[in-house]
Amino acid sequence: NVSITDYPNDLVKGLIFNWNGTNFTHYNSSLLLAINANNFSNIGDNETNVADISSYSYNGSCRQYQTSSGSGQGSYTFSTCNYSTGKYNGGLNFNGVNQSVFIIDNNIGEAAHNFSVMAWVNITTAVDLNSPYRSIISSGGPGTVFEMNFSSSNFTFFMTNDTNTVRAASNSAPTLGLWYHLVGIYNGTNLLLYVNGILQDNGPIFSGKTTTISANNVSIGNGFNNTGPRAFFGGYIDEV
């Protein structure tokens, strides 16, 4: 076991493992976001924030969306992070109604080049008529740049711009109460979706820059549309 402690100096910018003369990079500046959600105060997790352990420190704020009576419009309020058991150590538990983690405007969502999105998820709240799909992680606000979500039929990873939306979908529907490892990849041309390490789609082609949206916020636990948040996730999310 190896422990590296540098908080709060943030001087660790990379981690390379050498095996029989071959370097394997586990951590460098290409990692834009890494949230373990273990509720470890020594790395910055606390009652209202989850720490990003990448070198960029895009820490997330836990919040709830409150809708005004009769108007359909609402606003966010900061809330207590609902830490729980995750796939590895701790994780985050979302109620499927109004909870999410918000990472404010940054370059994570400016996906003009290759990128990947990963998370462990365990779904406890099914889709319904009001929410035919539920978002796991998304970038946008308002509007969407990319999103990973699920419906009663499959998991989906999609990207969009002003004129084009492309989706990569899983081959089967998710089961409540099971852990799934999801990876969405944009390799500069194609979208790929892996579920538990198995490629699910043939890689639909996405052309052009993703979006003209100027504010590329990232949200864990809900999606965006042109008017506000939607598709709140119910269950556990870990290792984003």
XYZ file of C-alpha atoms in Angstrom:
240
model
C 0.000 0.000 0.000
C 1.164 3.523 -0.824
C -0.193 6.714 0.746
C 0.487 10.153 -0.737
C -0.485 13.069 1.465
C -0.171 16.616 0.152
C -3.441 18.347 1.051
C -3.821 21.330 1.168
C -0.704 22.134 -0.868
C -2.023 20.497 -4.079
C 1.460 19.836 -5.407
C 0.785 16.299 -6.651
C 0.277 16.775 -10.395
C 0.806 13.246 -11.635
C 1.106 9.595 -10.666
C 3.022 7.184 -12.894
C 3.457 3.501 -12.075
C 6.453 1.709 -13.589
C 6.058 -2.024 -14.167
C 9.041 -3.893 -15.642
C 10.302 -0.749 -17.318
C 6.940 0.362 -18.732
C 5.289 3.512 -17.387
C 1.547 3.469 -16.745
C 0.037 6.906 -16.094
C -2.738 6.864 -13.502
C -2.994 10.593 -12.902
C -1.867 13.723 -14.748
C -3.215 17.023 -16.097
C -5.529 15.242 -18.554
C -7.705 14.168 -15.608
C -10.188 17.049 -15.334
C -12.432 15.732 -12.562
C -12.146 12.954 -9.975
C -14.723 12.685 -7.189
C -14.468 9.741 -4.782
C -17.202 10.984 -2.390
C -15.708 9.128 0.573
C -16.454 11.965 3.022
C -12.762 12.297 3.859
C -12.261 15.703 5.453
C -8.485 15.620 4.931
C -8.947 15.915 1.161
C -11.735 18.508 1.348
C -14.990 16.538 1.589
C -17.381 18.141 4.048
C -21.041 18.600 4.897
C -21.906 20.656 1.803
C -19.103 19.950 -0.687
C -17.460 16.963 -2.361
C -13.780 17.276 -3.214
C -12.318 16.959 -6.686
C -8.927 15.254 -6.267
C -7.711 16.141 -9.760
C -5.133 18.910 -10.017
C -7.887 21.387 -10.989
C -9.926 21.161 -7.759
C -13.352 21.546 -9.392
C -15.074 20.814 -6.090
C -18.801 20.116 -6.212
C -21.577 21.698 -4.134
C -24.486 19.609 -2.867
C -27.843 21.268 -3.478
C -31.598 20.855 -3.797
C -33.951 22.307 -6.399
C -37.076 23.876 -4.910
C -40.030 24.616 -7.205
C -42.194 27.635 -6.484
C -45.813 26.771 -5.783
C -47.960 26.960 -8.922
C -45.276 28.523 -11.124
C -43.300 25.485 -12.229
C -40.156 27.561 -11.808
C -37.700 27.168 -8.988
C -34.244 27.739 -7.635
C -31.393 25.859 -5.993
C -30.478 25.945 -2.340
C -27.319 24.483 -0.834
C -27.954 21.310 1.119
C -26.177 18.663 3.161
C -24.355 16.047 1.113
C -25.984 12.661 1.528
C -22.881 10.498 1.892
C -23.545 6.781 2.004
C -21.975 3.442 1.148
C -20.553 3.467 -2.363
C -19.036 0.886 -4.653
C -15.656 1.605 -3.054
C -15.717 3.093 0.443
C -18.195 5.971 0.447
C -20.495 7.331 -2.234
C -23.390 9.724 -2.734
C -27.071 8.860 -2.313
C -29.611 10.874 -4.346
C -33.348 10.968 -3.641
C -34.606 11.055 -7.255
C -36.616 14.234 -6.574
C -34.420 17.310 -6.283
C -30.870 16.475 -5.156
C -27.677 16.895 -7.178
C -24.031 17.907 -7.018
C -23.092 20.988 -9.007
C -19.636 21.796 -10.417
C -19.654 25.401 -11.592
C -18.688 26.667 -15.072
C -15.329 25.208 -16.157
C -13.711 23.580 -19.180
C -14.897 20.046 -18.363
C -17.886 20.398 -20.662
C -16.023 22.074 -23.521
C -15.711 18.774 -25.308
C -14.288 19.848 -28.665
C -11.657 17.103 -28.380
C -11.420 13.576 -27.026
C -12.819 12.936 -23.561
C -14.332 10.221 -21.405
C -16.857 10.147 -18.552
C -16.983 7.379 -15.948
C -19.101 6.516 -12.916
C -20.302 3.636 -10.783
C -24.086 3.745 -10.350
C -26.680 1.794 -8.390
C -30.256 2.743 -9.303
C -32.976 2.671 -6.642
C -35.598 4.973 -8.240
C -37.121 3.772 -11.508
C -38.244 6.006 -14.342
C -41.917 7.001 -14.521
C -44.286 9.061 -16.665
C -42.956 12.324 -15.217
C -39.316 11.254 -15.639
C -39.041 8.784 -18.554
C -35.274 8.898 -18.107
C -32.977 9.977 -15.272
C -29.612 11.676 -15.597
C -26.423 10.335 -13.996
C -23.955 13.036 -15.066
C -24.367 15.878 -17.523
C -22.744 19.061 -18.725
C -24.565 22.202 -19.807
C -26.862 24.651 -18.120
C -28.998 25.774 -19.806
C -29.021 23.220 -22.607
C -26.900 20.083 -22.735
C -23.379 19.379 -24.010
C -23.188 15.721 -22.998
C -25.169 13.459 -20.730
C -25.125 9.912 -19.384
C -28.570 8.691 -18.340
C -30.869 5.679 -18.200
C -34.429 4.819 -19.197
C -36.584 1.721 -18.820
C -34.862 0.358 -21.940
C -31.152 1.146 -21.636
C -28.282 3.311 -20.524
C -27.455 6.160 -22.926
C -24.482 8.422 -23.513
C -25.220 11.338 -25.824
C -23.685 14.559 -27.111
C -25.334 17.513 -28.758
C -24.739 20.850 -30.443
C -27.072 23.368 -32.069
C -28.041 21.060 -34.917
C -26.926 17.544 -34.069
C -27.590 14.998 -31.306
C -25.946 11.576 -31.313
C -26.562 8.740 -28.853
C -24.743 5.557 -27.908
C -27.051 3.139 -26.097
C -26.628 -0.065 -24.108
C -27.968 -3.396 -25.301
C -30.215 -4.025 -22.299
C -32.197 -2.313 -19.577
C -30.674 -1.620 -16.149
C -31.798 -3.549 -13.086
C -32.600 -1.758 -9.846
C -30.265 -2.412 -6.937
C -27.218 -3.544 -8.937
C -23.917 -1.714 -9.368
C -22.962 -0.782 -12.942
C -19.682 0.637 -14.193
C -20.410 3.106 -16.999
C -17.886 4.722 -19.345
C -18.855 7.131 -22.118
C -16.137 8.035 -24.632
C -15.892 10.596 -27.418
C -12.746 9.842 -29.416
C -12.981 12.881 -31.665
C -15.216 11.065 -34.161
C -17.326 8.377 -32.512
C -19.337 7.973 -29.321
C -18.745 4.760 -27.388
C -20.552 3.400 -24.344
C -19.172 0.644 -22.109
C -21.228 -1.072 -19.404
C -19.242 -3.223 -16.971
C -16.322 -3.195 -19.391
C -18.317 -4.387 -22.423
C -18.746 -2.155 -25.495
C -22.459 -1.566 -26.082
C -22.684 0.391 -29.329
C -20.994 0.449 -32.728
C -19.874 4.036 -32.240
C -22.180 6.583 -33.881
C -20.328 9.467 -35.540
C -20.568 12.939 -34.016
C -19.415 15.800 -36.236
C -18.547 19.368 -35.340
C -17.903 21.204 -32.104
C -20.238 20.059 -29.374
C -22.012 23.291 -28.553
C -22.059 27.068 -28.532
C -23.219 27.121 -24.910
C -20.908 29.418 -22.968
C -21.544 28.040 -19.471
C -20.510 24.392 -19.294
C -21.502 23.450 -15.781
C -21.361 19.805 -14.732
C -24.087 18.206 -12.661
C -24.050 14.819 -10.970
C -27.576 13.550 -10.365
C -29.620 15.647 -12.788
C -29.740 16.885 -16.373
C -30.403 20.240 -18.031
C -32.754 21.621 -20.625
C -33.337 25.134 -21.938
C -35.420 26.133 -18.918
C -33.669 24.417 -16.041
C -32.883 21.115 -14.315
C -34.687 17.857 -15.034
C -34.411 14.056 -14.787
C -33.194 13.777 -11.182
C -31.389 10.522 -10.364
C -32.415 8.254 -7.497
C -29.784 5.924 -6.111
C -26.043 5.776 -5.485
C -23.236 7.315 -7.562
C -19.558 6.755 -6.876
C -16.099 7.302 -8.405
C -16.974 9.993 -10.969
